XYZ file of C-alpha atoms in Angstrom:
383
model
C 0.000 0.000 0.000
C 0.731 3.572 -0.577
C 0.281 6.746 0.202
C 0.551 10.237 -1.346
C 3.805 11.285 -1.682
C 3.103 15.341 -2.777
C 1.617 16.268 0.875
C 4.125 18.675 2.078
C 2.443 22.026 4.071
C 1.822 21.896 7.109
C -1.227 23.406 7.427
C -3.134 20.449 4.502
C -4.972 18.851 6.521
C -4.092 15.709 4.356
C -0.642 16.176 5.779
C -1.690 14.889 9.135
C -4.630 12.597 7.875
C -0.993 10.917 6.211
C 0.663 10.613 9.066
C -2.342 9.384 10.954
C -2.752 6.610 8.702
C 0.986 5.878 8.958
C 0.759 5.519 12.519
C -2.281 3.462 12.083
C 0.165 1.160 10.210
C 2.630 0.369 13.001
C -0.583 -1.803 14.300
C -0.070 -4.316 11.759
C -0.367 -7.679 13.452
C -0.659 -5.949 16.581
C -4.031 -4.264 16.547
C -5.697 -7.828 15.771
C -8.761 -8.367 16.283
C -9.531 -4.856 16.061
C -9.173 -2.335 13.317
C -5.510 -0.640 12.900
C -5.908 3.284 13.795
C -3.583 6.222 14.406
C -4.190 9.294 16.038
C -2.602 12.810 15.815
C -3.346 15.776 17.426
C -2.111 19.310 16.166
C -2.197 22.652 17.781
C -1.164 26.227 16.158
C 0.522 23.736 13.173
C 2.671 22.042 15.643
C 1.807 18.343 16.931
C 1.729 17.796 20.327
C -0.077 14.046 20.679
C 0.538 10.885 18.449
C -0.527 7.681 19.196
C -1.233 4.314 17.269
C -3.592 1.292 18.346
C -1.965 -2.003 20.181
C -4.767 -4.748 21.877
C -2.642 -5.919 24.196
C -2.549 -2.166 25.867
C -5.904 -1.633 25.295
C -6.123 2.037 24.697
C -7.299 2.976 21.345
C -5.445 5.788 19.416
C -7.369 8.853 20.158
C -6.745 7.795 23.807
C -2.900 7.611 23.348
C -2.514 10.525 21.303
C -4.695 12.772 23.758
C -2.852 11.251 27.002
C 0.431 12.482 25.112
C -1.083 16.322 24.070
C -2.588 16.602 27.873
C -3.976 20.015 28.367
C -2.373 20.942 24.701
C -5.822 19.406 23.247
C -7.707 21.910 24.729
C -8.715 23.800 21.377
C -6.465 21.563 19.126
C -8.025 19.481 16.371
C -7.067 15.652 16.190
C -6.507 13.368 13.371
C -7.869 10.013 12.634
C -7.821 7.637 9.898
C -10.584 6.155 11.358
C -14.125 7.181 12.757
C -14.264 7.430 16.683
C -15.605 4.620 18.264
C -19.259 5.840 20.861
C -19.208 2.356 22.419
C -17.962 0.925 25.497
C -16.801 -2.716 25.967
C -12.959 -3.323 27.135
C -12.357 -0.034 27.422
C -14.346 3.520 27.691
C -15.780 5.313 23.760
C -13.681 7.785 22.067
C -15.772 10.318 21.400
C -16.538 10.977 25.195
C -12.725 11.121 25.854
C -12.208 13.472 22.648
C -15.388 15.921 24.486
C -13.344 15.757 27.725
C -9.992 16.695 26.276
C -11.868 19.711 24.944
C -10.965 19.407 21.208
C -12.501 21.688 18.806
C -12.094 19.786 15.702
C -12.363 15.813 13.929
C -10.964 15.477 11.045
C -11.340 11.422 9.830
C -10.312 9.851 6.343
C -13.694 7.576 6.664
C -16.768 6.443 8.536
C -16.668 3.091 10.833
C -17.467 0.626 8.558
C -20.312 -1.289 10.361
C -23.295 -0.903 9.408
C -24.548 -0.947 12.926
C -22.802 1.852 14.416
C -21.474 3.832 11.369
C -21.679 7.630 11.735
C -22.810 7.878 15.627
C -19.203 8.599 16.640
C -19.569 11.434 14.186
C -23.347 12.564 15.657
C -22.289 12.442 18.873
C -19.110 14.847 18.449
C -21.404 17.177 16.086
C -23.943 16.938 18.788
C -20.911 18.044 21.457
C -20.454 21.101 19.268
C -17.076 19.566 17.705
C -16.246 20.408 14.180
C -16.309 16.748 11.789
C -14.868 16.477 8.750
C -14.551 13.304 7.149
C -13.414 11.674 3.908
C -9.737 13.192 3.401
C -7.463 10.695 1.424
C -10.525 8.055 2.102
C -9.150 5.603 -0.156
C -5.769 4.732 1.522
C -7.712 4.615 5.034
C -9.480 2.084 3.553
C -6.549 -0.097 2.491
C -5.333 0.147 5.612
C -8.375 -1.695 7.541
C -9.785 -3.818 4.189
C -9.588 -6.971 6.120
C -11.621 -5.570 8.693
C -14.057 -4.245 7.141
C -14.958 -7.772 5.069
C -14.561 -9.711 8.561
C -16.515 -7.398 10.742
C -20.010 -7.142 8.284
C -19.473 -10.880 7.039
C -17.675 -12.735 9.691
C -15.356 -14.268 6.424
C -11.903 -13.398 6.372
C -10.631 -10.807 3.359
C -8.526 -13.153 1.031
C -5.687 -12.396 -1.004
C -4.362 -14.629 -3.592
C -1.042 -14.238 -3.683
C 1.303 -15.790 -6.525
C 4.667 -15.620 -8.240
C 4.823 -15.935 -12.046
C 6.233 -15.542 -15.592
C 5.007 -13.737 -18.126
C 3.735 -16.264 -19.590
C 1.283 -16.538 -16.557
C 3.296 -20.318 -15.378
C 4.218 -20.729 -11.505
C 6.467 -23.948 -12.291
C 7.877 -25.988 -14.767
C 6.203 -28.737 -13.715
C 3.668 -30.258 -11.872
C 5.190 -31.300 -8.270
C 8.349 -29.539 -8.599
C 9.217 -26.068 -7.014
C 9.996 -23.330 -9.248
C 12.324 -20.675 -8.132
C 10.823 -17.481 -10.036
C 10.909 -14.318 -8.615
C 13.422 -11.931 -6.793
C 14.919 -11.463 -3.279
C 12.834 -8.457 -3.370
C 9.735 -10.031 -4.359
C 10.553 -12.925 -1.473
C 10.495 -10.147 0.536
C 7.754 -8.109 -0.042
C 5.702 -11.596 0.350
C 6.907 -12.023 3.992
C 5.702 -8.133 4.334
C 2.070 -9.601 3.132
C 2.575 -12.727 5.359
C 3.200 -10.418 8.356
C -0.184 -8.333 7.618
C -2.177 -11.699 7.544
C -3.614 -13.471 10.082
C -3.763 -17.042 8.372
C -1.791 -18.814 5.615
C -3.837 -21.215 3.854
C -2.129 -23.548 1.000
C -2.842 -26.884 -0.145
C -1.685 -30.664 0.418
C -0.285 -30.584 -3.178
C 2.195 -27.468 -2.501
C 3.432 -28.820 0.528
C 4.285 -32.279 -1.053
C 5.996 -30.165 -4.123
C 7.861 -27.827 -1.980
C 7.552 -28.994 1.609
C 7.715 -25.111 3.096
C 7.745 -23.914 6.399
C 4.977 -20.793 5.440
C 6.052 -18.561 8.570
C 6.154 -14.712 8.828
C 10.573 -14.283 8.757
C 10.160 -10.226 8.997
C 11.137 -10.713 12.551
C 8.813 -7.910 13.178
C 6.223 -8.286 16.420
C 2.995 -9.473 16.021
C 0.063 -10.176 19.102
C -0.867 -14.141 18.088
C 1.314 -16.134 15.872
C 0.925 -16.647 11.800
C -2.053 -19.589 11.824
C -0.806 -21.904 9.217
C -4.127 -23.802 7.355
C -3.243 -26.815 4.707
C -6.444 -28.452 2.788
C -5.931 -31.701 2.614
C -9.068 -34.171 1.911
C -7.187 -37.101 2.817
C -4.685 -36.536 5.898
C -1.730 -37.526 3.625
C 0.328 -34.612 5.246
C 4.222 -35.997 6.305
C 4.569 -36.072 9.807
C 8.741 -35.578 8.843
C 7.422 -32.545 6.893
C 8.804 -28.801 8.087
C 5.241 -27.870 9.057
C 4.825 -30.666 11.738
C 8.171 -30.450 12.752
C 7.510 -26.904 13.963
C 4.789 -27.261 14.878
C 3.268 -25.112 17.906
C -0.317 -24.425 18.466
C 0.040 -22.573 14.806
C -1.225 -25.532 12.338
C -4.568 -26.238 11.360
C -4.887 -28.879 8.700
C -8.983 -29.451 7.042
C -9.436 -32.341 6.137
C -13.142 -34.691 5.111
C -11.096 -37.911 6.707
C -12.281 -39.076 9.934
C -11.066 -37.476 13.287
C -10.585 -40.979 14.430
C -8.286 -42.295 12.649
C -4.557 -43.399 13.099
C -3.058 -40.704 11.064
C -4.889 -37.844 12.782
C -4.114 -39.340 15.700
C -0.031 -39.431 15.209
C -1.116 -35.720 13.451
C -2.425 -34.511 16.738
C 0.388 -36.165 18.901
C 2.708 -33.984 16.891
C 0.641 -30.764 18.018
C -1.067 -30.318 14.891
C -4.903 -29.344 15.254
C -7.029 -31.393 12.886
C -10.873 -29.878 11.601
C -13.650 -32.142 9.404
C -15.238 -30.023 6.728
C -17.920 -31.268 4.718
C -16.883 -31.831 0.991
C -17.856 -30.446 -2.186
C -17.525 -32.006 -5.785
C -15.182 -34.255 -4.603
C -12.490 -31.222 -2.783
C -13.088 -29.828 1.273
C -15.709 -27.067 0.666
C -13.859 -23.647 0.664
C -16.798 -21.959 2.440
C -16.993 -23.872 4.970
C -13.440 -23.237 5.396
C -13.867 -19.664 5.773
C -16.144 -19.609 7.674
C -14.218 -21.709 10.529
C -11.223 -19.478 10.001
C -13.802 -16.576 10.576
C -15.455 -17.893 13.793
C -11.285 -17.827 14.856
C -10.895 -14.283 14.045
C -8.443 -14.708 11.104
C -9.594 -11.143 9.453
C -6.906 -11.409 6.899
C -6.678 -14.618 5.208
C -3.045 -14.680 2.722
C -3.789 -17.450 0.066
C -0.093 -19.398 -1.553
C -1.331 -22.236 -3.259
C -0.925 -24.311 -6.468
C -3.274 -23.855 -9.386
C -6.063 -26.407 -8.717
C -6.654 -24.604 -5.614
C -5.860 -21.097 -7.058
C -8.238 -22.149 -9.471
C -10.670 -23.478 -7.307
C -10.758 -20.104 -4.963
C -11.564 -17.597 -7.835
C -14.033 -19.871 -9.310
C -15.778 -19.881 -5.998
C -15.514 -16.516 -6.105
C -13.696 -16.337 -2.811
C -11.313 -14.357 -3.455
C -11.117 -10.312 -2.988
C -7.534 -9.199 -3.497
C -4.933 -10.640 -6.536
C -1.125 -10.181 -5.452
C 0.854 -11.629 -8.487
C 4.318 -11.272 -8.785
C 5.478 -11.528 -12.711
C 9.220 -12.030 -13.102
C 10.934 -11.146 -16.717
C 10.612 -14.451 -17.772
C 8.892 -17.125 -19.605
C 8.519 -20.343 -19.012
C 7.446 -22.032 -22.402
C 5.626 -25.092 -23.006
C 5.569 -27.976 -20.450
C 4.601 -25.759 -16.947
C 1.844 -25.175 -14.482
C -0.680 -22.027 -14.897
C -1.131 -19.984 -12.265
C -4.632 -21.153 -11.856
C -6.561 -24.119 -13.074
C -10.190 -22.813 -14.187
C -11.954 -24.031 -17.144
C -12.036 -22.128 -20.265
C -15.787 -21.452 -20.452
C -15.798 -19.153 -17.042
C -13.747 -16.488 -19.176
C -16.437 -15.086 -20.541
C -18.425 -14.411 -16.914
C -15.250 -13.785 -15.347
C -15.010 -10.295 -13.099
C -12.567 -8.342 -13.802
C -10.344 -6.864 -11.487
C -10.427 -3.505 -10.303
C -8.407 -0.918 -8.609
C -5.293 -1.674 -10.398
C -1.804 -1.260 -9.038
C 1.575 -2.027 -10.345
C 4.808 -1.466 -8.813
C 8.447 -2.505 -9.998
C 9.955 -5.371 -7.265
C 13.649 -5.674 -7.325
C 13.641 -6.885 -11.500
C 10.246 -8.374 -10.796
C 6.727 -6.231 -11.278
C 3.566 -6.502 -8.542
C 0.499 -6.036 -10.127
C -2.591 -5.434 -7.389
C -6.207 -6.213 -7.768
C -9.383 -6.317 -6.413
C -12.521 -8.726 -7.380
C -14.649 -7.112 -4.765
C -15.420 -4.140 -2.996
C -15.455 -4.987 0.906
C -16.897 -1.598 1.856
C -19.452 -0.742 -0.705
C -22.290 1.067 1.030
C -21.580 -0.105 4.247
C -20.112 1.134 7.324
C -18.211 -0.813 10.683
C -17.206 -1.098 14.529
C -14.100 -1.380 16.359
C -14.273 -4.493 19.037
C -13.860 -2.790 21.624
């Protein structure tokens, strides 16, 4: 994600909407289950009160950022990327805080997006006689809490497909056989994307093929550990494989097999946690899926698979966000797509939307989305 890079004077109010959202960003993996929010508040041009949300300490931005100003927000204005929250449940709303601290002014990039609550953190400032403004640089707020958003009106995760290709749209030369394609850069801005995610979902085929480990390596700190999902229908995951080895309250196979049986047995003995889905056509029913990982809080749900199950997520229409990584070369006859779908769904097939590229080391990310997660709606924070 990005954000715009011509802000310079002081005074825009965009300026500090910027850094707002930047703050908001330090919450990555931290914030979970809630919503990731920054705070600012500015008097006479000068900042005096910053503050980001982290779960574990409870306090939400605004509350950090006001703490910091002290009797500076008397008559300052604050800045939020995201709506203040009127509600109480672990801790105390917002907007009675932001009345307290006497502030004179709200500027937001967007609404909450819950359709329950959305606006009344704005009414009851207005109400308070505190100037609102909302919908500055609305766009890259929303980026920022996408995941929530889906998860918090839908109780699915937001999934992002994420793959690394040629141009000639092939992810190895084979079937079974692990391809190195892409960059050290491009390996590394996929850790960055496996950091922001809650859950790592592949299937039983890639980790025969490649046998990974599928961790976050950024070394940065998150609140609960990268969940690590594999479908596989019929439990024939290696117990000498890297993911059992390492094992630790972190791996969460689906399978249709029965729980009772000796190889989910020696599965669970090795600290792996084993869920029945119901099947569909044959393959573990993706929905059903979801919606487990869902019930578990995984808000952000980072999809590395092969191309039957590539294929089988976007034909589903599952997926919301495209990640693909093309490197500067092709792979010719002989490989495996990116995705397995059958020829007639072309025609019907959305498009994506909201198109992004960006150069990646020698490699190129191009962004998509297949769905709009806010649309019309509006959301809570947990509080």
């Amino acid at each position: 994600m990005s954000t715009p890079s011509s802000i310079s004077p002081v005074a825009d109010h965009g300026y500090w909407i910027t850094e707002a959202i930047e703050l908001a960003r330090k919450g990555m993996a931290l914030a979970h289950p809630n919503p990731r929010v920054g705070a600012v508040v500015v008097r006479d041009g000068l900042k005096v009160g910053e503050g980001f949300h982290v779960y574990d300490q409870r306090d939400h931005a605004e509350i950090v950022a006001l703490r910091q100003a002290g009797e500076q927000a008397r008559g300052a204005t604050l800045y939020v990327n995201l709506e203040p929250c009127c509600t109480t449940g672990r801790t105390g709303p917002c907007t009675k805080a932001i009345i307290a601290a006497g502030v004179t002014r709200v500027y937001a990039a967007m609404d909450d997006p819950n359709p329950a609550v959305a606006g009344r953190g704005f009414d009851e400032l207005k109400h308070a006689g505190i100037e609102v403004h909302s919908g500055i640089y609305e766009k890259f707020a929303r980026e920022t809490n996408e995941d929530f958003a889906k998860w918090i009106r839908t109780g699915l995760p937001f999934v992002t497909l994420k793959s690394a290709v040629t141009l000639d749209g092939q992810i190895s030369s084979r079937a079974g056989k692990a391809t190195p394609i892409t960059s050290e850069a491009a390996r590394e801005a996929v850790q960055r994307a496996r950091h922001a995610a809650d859950a790592l979902l592949t299937g039983i085929g890639t980790v025969l093929a490649d046998d990974p480990l599928l961790t976050d390596r950024t070394g940065e700190p998150r609140r609960c550990r990268l969940l690590r999902v594999v479908l596989d229908s019929r439990l024939r995951l290696p117990l000498k494989s890297k993911l059992v080895k390492s094992a630790a309250n972190d791996l969460l196979v689906f399978t249709t097999q029965s729980l009772d049986s000796a190889k989910a047995r020696a599965l669970r003995r090795a600290g792996v946690e084993i869920a029945r889905v119901p099947a569909q056509r044959g393959h573990i029913h993706l929905k059903a899926v979801l919606r487990e990982l869902g019930k578990r809080e995984m808000l952000n749900l980072l999809l590395e698979a092969g191309a039957e199950l590539n294929g089988a997520a976007i034909e589903m229409g599952i997926v919301d966000k495209m990640m693909l990584f093309y490197a500067p070369k092709i792979m010719g006859t002989g490989g495996v797509p990116m995705a397995q779908i059958p020829s007639r769904l072309f025609a019907k097939a959305p498009a994506l939307t909201n198109l992004k590229l960006a150069a990646c080391g020698s490699d190129f990310l191009v962004e998509g989305y297949f769905h709009d997660v806010y649309g019309n709606h509006r959301a809570r924070r947990k509080n």
